[in-house]
Each structure stands twice: as C-alpha cells, then as structure tokens.
PDB file of C-alpha atoms in Angstrom:
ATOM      1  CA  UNK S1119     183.211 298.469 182.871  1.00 73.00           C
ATOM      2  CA  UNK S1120     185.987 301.521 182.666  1.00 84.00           C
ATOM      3  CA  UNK S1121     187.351 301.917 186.662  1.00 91.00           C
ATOM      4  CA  UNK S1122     189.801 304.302 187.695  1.00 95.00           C
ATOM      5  CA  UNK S1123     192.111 303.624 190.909  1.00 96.00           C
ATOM      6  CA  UNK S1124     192.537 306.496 192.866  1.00 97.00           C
ATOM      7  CA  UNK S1125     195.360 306.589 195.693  1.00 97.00           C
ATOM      8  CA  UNK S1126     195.530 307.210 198.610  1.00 98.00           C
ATOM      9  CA  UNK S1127     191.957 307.088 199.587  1.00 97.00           C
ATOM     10  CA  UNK S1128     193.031 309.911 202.557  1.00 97.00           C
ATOM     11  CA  UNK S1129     196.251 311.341 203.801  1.00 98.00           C
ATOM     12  CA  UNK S1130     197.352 313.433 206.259  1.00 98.00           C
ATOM     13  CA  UNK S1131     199.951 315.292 206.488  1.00 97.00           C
ATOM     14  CA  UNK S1132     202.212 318.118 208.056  1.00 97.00           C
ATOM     15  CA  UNK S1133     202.513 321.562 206.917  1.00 98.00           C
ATOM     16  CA  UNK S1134     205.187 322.114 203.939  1.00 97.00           C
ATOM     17  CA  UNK S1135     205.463 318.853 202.674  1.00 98.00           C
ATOM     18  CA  UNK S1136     204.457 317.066 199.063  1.00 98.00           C
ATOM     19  CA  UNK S1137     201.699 314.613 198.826  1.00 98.00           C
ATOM     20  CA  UNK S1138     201.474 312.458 195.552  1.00 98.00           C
ATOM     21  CA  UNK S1139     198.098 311.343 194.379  1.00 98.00           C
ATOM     22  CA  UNK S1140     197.565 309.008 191.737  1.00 97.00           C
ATOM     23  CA  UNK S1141     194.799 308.159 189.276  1.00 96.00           C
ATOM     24  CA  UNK S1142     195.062 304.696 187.491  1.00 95.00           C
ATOM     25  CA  UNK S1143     193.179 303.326 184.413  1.00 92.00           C
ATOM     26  CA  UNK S1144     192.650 299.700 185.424  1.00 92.00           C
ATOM     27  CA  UNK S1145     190.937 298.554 181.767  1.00 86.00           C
ATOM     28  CA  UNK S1146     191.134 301.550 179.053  1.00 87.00           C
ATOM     29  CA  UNK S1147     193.777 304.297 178.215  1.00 88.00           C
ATOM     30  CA  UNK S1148     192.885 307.553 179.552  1.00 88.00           C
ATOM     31  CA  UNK S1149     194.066 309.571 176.683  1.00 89.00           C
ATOM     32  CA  UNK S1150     192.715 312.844 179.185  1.00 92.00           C
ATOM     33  CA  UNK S1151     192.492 313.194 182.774  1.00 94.00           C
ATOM     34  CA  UNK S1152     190.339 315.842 184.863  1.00 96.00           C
ATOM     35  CA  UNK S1153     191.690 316.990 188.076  1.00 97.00           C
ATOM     36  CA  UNK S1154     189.132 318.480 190.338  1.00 97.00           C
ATOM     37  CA  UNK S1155     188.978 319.753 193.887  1.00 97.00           C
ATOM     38  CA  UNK S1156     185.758 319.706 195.857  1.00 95.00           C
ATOM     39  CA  UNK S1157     184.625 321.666 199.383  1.00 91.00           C
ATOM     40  CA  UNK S1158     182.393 320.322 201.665  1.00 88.00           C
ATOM     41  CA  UNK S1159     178.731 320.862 199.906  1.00 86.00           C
ATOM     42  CA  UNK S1160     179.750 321.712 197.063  1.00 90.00           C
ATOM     43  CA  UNK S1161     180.288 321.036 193.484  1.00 92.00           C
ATOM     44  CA  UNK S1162     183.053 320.002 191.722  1.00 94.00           C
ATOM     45  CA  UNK S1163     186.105 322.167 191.141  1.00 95.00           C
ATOM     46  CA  UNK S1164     187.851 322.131 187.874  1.00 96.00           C
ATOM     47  CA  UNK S1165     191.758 321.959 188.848  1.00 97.00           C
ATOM     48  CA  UNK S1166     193.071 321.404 185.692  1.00 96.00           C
ATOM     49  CA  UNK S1167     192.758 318.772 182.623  1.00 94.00           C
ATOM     50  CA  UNK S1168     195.823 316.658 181.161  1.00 92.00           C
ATOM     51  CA  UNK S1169     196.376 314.938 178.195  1.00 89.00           C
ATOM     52  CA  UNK S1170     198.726 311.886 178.381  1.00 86.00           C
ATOM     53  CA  UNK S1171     202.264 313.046 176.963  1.00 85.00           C
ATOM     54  CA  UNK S1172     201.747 316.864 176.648  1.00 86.00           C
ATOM     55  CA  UNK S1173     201.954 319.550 179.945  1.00 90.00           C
ATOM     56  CA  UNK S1174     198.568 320.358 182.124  1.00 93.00           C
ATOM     57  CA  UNK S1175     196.638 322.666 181.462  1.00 95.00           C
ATOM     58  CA  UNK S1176     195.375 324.507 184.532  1.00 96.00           C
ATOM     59  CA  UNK S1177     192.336 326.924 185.352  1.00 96.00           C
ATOM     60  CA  UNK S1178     192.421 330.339 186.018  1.00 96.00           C
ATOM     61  CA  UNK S1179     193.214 330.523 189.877  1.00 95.00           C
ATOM     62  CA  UNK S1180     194.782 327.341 189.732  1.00 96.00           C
ATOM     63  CA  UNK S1181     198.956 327.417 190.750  1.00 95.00           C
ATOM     64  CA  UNK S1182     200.542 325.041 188.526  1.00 94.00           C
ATOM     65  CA  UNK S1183     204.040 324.992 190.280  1.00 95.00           C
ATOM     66  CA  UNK S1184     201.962 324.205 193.835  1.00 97.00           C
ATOM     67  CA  UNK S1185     200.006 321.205 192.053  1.00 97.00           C
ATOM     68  CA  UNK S1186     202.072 319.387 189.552  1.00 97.00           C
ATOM     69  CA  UNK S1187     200.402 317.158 187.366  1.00 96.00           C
ATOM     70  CA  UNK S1188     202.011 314.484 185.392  1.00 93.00           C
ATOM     71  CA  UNK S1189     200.182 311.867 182.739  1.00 91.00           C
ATOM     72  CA  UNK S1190     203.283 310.363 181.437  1.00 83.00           C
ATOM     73  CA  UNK S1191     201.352 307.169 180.385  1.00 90.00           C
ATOM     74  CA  UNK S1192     197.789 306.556 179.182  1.00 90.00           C
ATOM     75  CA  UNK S1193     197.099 304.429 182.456  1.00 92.00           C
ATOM     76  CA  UNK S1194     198.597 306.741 185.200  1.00 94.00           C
ATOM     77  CA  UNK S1195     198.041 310.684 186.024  1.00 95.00           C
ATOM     78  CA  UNK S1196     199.456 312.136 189.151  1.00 96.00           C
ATOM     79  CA  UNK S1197     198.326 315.167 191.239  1.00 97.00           C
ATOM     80  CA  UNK S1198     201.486 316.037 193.729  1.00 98.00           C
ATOM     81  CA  UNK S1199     200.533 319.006 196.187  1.00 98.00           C
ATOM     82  CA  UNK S1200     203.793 320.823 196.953  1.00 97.00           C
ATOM     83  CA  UNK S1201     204.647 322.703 200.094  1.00 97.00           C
ATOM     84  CA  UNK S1202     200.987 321.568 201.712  1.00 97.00           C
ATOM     85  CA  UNK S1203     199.313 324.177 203.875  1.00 97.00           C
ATOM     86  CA  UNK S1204     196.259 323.634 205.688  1.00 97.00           C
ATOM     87  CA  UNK S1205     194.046 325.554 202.845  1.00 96.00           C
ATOM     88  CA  UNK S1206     195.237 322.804 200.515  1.00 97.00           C
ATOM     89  CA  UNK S1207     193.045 320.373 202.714  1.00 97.00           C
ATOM     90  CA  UNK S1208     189.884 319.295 200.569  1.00 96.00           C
ATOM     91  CA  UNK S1209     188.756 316.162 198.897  1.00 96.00           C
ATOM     92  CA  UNK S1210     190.255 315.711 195.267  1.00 97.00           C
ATOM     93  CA  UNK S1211     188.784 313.701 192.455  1.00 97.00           C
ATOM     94  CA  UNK S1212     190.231 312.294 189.376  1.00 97.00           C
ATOM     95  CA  UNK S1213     188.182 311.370 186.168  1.00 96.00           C
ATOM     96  CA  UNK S1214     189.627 309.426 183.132  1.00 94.00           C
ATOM     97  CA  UNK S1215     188.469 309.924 179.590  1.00 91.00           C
ATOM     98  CA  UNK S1216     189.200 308.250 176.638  1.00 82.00           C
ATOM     99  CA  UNK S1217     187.655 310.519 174.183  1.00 78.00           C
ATOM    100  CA  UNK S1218     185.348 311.030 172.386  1.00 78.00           C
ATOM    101  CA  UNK S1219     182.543 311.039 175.549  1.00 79.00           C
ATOM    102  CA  UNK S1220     180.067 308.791 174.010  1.00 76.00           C
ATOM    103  CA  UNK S1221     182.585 305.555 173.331  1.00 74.00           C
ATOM    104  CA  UNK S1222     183.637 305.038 177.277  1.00 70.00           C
ATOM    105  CA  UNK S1223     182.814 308.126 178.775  1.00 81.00           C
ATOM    106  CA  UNK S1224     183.770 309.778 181.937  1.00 92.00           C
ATOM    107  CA  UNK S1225     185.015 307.649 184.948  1.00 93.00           C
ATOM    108  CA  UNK S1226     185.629 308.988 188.454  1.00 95.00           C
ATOM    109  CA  UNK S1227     188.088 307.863 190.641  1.00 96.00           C
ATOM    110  CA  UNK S1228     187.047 307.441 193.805  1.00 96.00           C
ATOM    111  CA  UNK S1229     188.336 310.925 195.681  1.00 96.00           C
ATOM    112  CA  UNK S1230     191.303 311.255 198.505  1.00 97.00           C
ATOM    113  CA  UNK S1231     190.737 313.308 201.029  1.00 97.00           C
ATOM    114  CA  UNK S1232     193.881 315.369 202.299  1.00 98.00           C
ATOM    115  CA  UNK S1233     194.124 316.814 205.698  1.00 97.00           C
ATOM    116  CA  UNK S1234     197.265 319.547 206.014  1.00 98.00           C
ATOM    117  CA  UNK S1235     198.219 319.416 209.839  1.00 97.00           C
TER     118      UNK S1235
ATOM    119  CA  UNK A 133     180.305 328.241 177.022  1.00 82.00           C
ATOM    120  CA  UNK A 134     177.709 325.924 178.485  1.00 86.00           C
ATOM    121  CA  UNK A 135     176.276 326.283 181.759  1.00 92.00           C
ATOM    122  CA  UNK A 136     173.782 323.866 183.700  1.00 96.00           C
ATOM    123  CA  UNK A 137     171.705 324.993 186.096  1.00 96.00           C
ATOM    124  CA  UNK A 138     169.979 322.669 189.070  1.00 97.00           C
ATOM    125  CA  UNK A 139     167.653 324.998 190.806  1.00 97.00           C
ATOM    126  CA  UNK A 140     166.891 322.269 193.940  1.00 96.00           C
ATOM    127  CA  UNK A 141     169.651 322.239 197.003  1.00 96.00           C
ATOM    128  CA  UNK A 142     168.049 320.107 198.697  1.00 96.00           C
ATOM    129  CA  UNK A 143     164.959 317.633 197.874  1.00 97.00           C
ATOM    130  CA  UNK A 144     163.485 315.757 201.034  1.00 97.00           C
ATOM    131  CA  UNK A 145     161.415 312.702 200.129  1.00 97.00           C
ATOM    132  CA  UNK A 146     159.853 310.028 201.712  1.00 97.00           C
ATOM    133  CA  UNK A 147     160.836 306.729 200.725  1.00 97.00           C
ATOM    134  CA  UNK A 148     158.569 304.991 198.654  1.00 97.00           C
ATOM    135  CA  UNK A 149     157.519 307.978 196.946  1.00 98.00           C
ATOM    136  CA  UNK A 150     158.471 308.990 193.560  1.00 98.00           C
ATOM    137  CA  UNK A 151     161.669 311.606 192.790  1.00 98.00           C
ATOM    138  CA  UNK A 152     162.231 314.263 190.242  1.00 98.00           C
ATOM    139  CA  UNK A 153     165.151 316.393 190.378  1.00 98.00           C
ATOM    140  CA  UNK A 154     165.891 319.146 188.175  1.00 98.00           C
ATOM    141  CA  UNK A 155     168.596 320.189 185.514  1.00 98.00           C
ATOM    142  CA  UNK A 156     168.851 322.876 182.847  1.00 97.00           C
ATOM    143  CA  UNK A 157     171.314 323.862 180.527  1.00 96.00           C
ATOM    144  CA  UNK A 158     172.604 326.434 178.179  1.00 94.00           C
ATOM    145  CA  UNK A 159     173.961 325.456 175.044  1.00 91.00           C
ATOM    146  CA  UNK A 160     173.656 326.470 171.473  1.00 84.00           C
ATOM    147  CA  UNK A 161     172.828 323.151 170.473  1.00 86.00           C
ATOM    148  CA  UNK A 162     172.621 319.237 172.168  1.00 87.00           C
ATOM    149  CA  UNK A 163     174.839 318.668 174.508  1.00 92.00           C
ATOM    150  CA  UNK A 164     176.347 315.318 176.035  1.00 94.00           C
ATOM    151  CA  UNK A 165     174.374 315.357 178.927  1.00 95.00           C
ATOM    152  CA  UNK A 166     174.833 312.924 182.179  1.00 96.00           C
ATOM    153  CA  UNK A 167     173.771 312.671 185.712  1.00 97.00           C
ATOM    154  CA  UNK A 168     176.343 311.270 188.961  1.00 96.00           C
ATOM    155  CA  UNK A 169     175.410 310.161 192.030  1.00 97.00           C
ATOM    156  CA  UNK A 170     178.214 310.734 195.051  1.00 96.00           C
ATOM    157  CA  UNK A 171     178.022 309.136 198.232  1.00 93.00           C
ATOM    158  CA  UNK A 172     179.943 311.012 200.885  1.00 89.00           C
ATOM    159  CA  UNK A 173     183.300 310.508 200.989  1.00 89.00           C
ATOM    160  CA  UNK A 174     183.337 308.517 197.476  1.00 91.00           C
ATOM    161  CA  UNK A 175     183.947 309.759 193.685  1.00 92.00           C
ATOM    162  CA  UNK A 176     180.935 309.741 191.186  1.00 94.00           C
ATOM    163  CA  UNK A 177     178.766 307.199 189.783  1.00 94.00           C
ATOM    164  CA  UNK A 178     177.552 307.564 186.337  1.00 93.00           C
ATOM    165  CA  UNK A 179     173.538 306.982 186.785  1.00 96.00           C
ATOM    166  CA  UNK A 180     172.582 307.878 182.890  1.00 95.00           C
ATOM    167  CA  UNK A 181     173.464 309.865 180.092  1.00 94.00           C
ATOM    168  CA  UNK A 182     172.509 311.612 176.720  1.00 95.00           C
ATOM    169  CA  UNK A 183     174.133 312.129 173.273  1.00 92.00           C
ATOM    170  CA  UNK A 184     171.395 311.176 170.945  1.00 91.00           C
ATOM    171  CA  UNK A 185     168.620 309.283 169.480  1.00 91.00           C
ATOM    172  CA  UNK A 186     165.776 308.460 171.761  1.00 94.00           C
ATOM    173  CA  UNK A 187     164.970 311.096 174.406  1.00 95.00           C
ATOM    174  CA  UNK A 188     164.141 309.221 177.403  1.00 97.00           C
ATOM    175  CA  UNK A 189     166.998 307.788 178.992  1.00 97.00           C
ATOM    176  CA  UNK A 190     166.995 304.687 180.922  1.00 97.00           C
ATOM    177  CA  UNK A 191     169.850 304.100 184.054  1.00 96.00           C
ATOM    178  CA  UNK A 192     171.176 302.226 186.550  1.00 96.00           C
ATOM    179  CA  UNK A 193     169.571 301.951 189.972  1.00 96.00           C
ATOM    180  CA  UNK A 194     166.045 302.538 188.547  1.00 97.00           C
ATOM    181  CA  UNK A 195     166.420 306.219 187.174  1.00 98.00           C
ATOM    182  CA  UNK A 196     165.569 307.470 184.027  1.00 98.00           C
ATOM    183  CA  UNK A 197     165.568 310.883 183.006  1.00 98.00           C
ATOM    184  CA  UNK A 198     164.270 312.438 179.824  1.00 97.00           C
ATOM    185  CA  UNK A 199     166.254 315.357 177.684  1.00 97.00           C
ATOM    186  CA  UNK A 200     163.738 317.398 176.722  1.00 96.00           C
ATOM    187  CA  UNK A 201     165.017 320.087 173.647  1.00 94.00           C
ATOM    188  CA  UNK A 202     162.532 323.192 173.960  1.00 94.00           C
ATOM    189  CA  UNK A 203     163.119 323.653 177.852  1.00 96.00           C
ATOM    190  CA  UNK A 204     166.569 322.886 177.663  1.00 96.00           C
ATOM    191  CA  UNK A 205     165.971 320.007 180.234  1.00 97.00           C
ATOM    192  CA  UNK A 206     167.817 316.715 181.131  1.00 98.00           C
ATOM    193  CA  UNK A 207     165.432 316.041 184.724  1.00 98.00           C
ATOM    194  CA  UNK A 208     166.138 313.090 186.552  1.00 98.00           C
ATOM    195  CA  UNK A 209     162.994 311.123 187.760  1.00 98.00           C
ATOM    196  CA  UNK A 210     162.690 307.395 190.088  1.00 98.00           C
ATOM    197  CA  UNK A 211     159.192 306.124 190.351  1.00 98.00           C
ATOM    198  CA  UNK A 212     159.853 304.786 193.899  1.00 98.00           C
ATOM    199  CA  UNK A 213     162.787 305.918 196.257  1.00 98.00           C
ATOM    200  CA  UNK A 214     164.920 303.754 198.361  1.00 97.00           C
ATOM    201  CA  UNK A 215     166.557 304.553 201.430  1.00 96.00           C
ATOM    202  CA  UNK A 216     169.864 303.893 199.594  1.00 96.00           C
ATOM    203  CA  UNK A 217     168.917 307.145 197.330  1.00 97.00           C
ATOM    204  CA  UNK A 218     170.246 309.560 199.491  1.00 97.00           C
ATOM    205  CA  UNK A 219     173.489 311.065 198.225  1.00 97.00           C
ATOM    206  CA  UNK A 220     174.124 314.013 196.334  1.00 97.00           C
ATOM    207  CA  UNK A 221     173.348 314.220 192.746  1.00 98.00           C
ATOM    208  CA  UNK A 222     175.265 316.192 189.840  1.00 97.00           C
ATOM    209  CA  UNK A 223     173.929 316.896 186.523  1.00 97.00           C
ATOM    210  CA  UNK A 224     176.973 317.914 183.933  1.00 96.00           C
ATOM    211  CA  UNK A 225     176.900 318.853 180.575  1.00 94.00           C
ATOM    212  CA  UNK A 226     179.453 318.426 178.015  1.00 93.00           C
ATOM    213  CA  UNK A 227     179.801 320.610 174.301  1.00 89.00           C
ATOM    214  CA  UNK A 228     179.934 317.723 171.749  1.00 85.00           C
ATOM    215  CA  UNK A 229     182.710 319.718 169.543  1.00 80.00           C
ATOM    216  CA  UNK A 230     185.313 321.438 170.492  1.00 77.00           C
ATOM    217  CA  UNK A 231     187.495 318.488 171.149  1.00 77.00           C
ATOM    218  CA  UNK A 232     188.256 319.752 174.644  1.00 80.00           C
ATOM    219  CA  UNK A 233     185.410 317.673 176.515  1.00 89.00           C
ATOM    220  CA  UNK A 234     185.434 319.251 179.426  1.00 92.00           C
ATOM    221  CA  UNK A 235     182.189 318.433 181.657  1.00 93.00           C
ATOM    222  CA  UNK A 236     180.166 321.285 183.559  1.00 93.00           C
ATOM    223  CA  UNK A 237     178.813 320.346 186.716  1.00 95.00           C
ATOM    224  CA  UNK A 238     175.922 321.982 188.440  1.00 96.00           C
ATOM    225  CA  UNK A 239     176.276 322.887 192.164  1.00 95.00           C
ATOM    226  CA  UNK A 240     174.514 319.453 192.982  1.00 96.00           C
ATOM    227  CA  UNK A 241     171.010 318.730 194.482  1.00 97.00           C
ATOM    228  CA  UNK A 242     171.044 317.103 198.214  1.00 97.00           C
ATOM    229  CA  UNK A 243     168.779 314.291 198.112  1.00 98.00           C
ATOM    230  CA  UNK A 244     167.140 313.400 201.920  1.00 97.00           C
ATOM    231  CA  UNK A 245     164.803 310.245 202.500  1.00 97.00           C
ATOM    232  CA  UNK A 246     162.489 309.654 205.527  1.00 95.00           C
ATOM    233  CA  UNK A 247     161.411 306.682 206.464  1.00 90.00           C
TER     234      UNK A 247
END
C-alpha cells in the first residue's frame, strides 16, 4: 500500500535555529501534501496544504515566512521551522494525496515531534 | 464548509465487549468519509472509509462502520474489543468537489480498555 516517510521521527533543538522536516512518498506521487500540527489531546491542526510545483498555501493564523514549505517534486515535501522558539514545540504530521481521494487516498506520515530548548 | 462532529471524548470499555463510537457531519450532500486510528506518538492509520455504493463499510482490524444518510452518520462499531484498541480515533470528512480535498477532522474520541 501508499506509505509516506516522515523525518526525523523527533528533534530537539535550541532556541532560534531551523529544523527541516521531510515527508517522502515511498510508492505513489503525492501530487498534494497536508501539513498539520497537533497539541497534546487534541485534534489535528491544519498548517497549510501544498501542491507539488506551485507555492503553499497556508491557514489563517499560520506564518508562512516562520514555516516554509517546499514540494518541489511529487515524492518529497518539506516543513522547515525557522527561528524555533519553544511555542513551536508540538508534534507535526504530514499526509500525501494523490488526488482524487477515492483512487489512493490519504496517507499519514508518521509525525516528528519537535522539542525547542 | 463541512464540519464533523464526534460528541464522545472519551469511551471506556472493557475488553471483550463490543464498541461504538460516534461521528456526525454537516454537508450539503455525501461526503468522502473515513475514520484513523493514532497510537501515541505515531501518525494515522486509515481503519475504513466511504465514497459510495454500499453503506456499511467493512475495515481493517475488525471495524466496520455504517454511513447512514438521514442522521448524517458515519459511526464506527467492533463487535469485540482488544486490548490493542486503545488509541485515539478521528473521524474526517472530505467535500467530494471542490477539487481542494482538504479533510476535516473531529476533535477525536479517547478510546480506554479494561481488562
């Protein structure tokens, strides 16, 4: 079946620097990728939904210049987290879709958890 | 805009016992319909979903769930729980036009077994 690679699995890191997260297609082209953030309990977080070639676009609330998304390929999306402060610390999902829902569907990769020191 | 609605926070059940957890939705017409289990720590795990055609819905791990038009219903049901169960459970909802696809999650229903 459709699997999405999702790396780093968890990261840590100090206060003001970029982490780079990255969502792979291992067996289909992900012709749209969701980016979502999700707190403890909670649901899931639409960040902000790309389409391979064209720019992100992001939710209402959502900086785009703090978390830069990139889906230059239909096998690879990156999520980089510039200048990281501790509020940036959650658990963040990517989900691949090559559309229309019904033919592959949605897959999940499977979450990195970030921890801003 | 769709919406989807699961009422249930939490559901504590003993294992062994049968499971029915709860989704609704608002939509003008069908929706794409699916239900995720998440394990802490992990991504999501499609268990079933909806587009069309019959309305009972058979999954993975022994679920089924059954879309049901006039209460604008998608309920997830397991005759017999396993300890393995718990985890949290999503039910999203997707407008079939559009071209956008974007899911809607609800806020997730806690499932707890007992031995």
């Amino acid at each position: 079946g459709a699997v999405v690679s999702q790396h780093p699995s968890w990261v840590i890191c100090k206060s003001g620097t970029s982490v780079k997260i990255e969502c792979r297609s291992l067996d289909f082209q992900a012709t749209t990728m969701f980016w979502y953030r999700q707190f403890p309990k909670q649901s899931l977080m639409l960040m902000a939904t790309s389409n391979e070639g064209s720019k992100a676009t992001y939710e209402q609330g959502v900086e785009k210049d703090k978390f830069l998304i990139n889906h230059a390929s239909l096998t690879l999306s990156t999520l980089t987290v510039t200048s990281a402060h501790p509020e940036d610390s959650s658990f963040y999902i990517c989900s691949a879709l090559n559309p229309p829902p019904h033919v592959v569907g949605y897959t999940f990769g499977s979450g990195t958890r970030l921890t801003v020191v | 805009a769709q919406s989807v609605t699961q009422p249930d926070i939490h559901i504590t059940v003993s294992e062994g016992a049968s499971l029915e957890l709860r989704c609704n939705y608002s939509y003008g017409a069908t929706p794409y319909l699916f239900w995720y289990v998440q394990s802490p720590g992990q991504g999501l795990q499609l268990l079933l979903k909806y587009f069309s055609g019959d309305t009972l819905v058979q999954g993975i791990k022994g679920f089924e769930a059954e879309f049901k038009r006039s209460q604008s219903s998608f309920n997830l049901r397991k005759p017999s729980v396993h300890w393995s169960d718990a985890a949290e459970y999503f039910c999203a909802v997707v407008a079939p036009t559009g071209g956008s696809y974007i899911p809607t999650f609800g806020r997730g229903t806690s499932l707890i077994v007992h031995p």
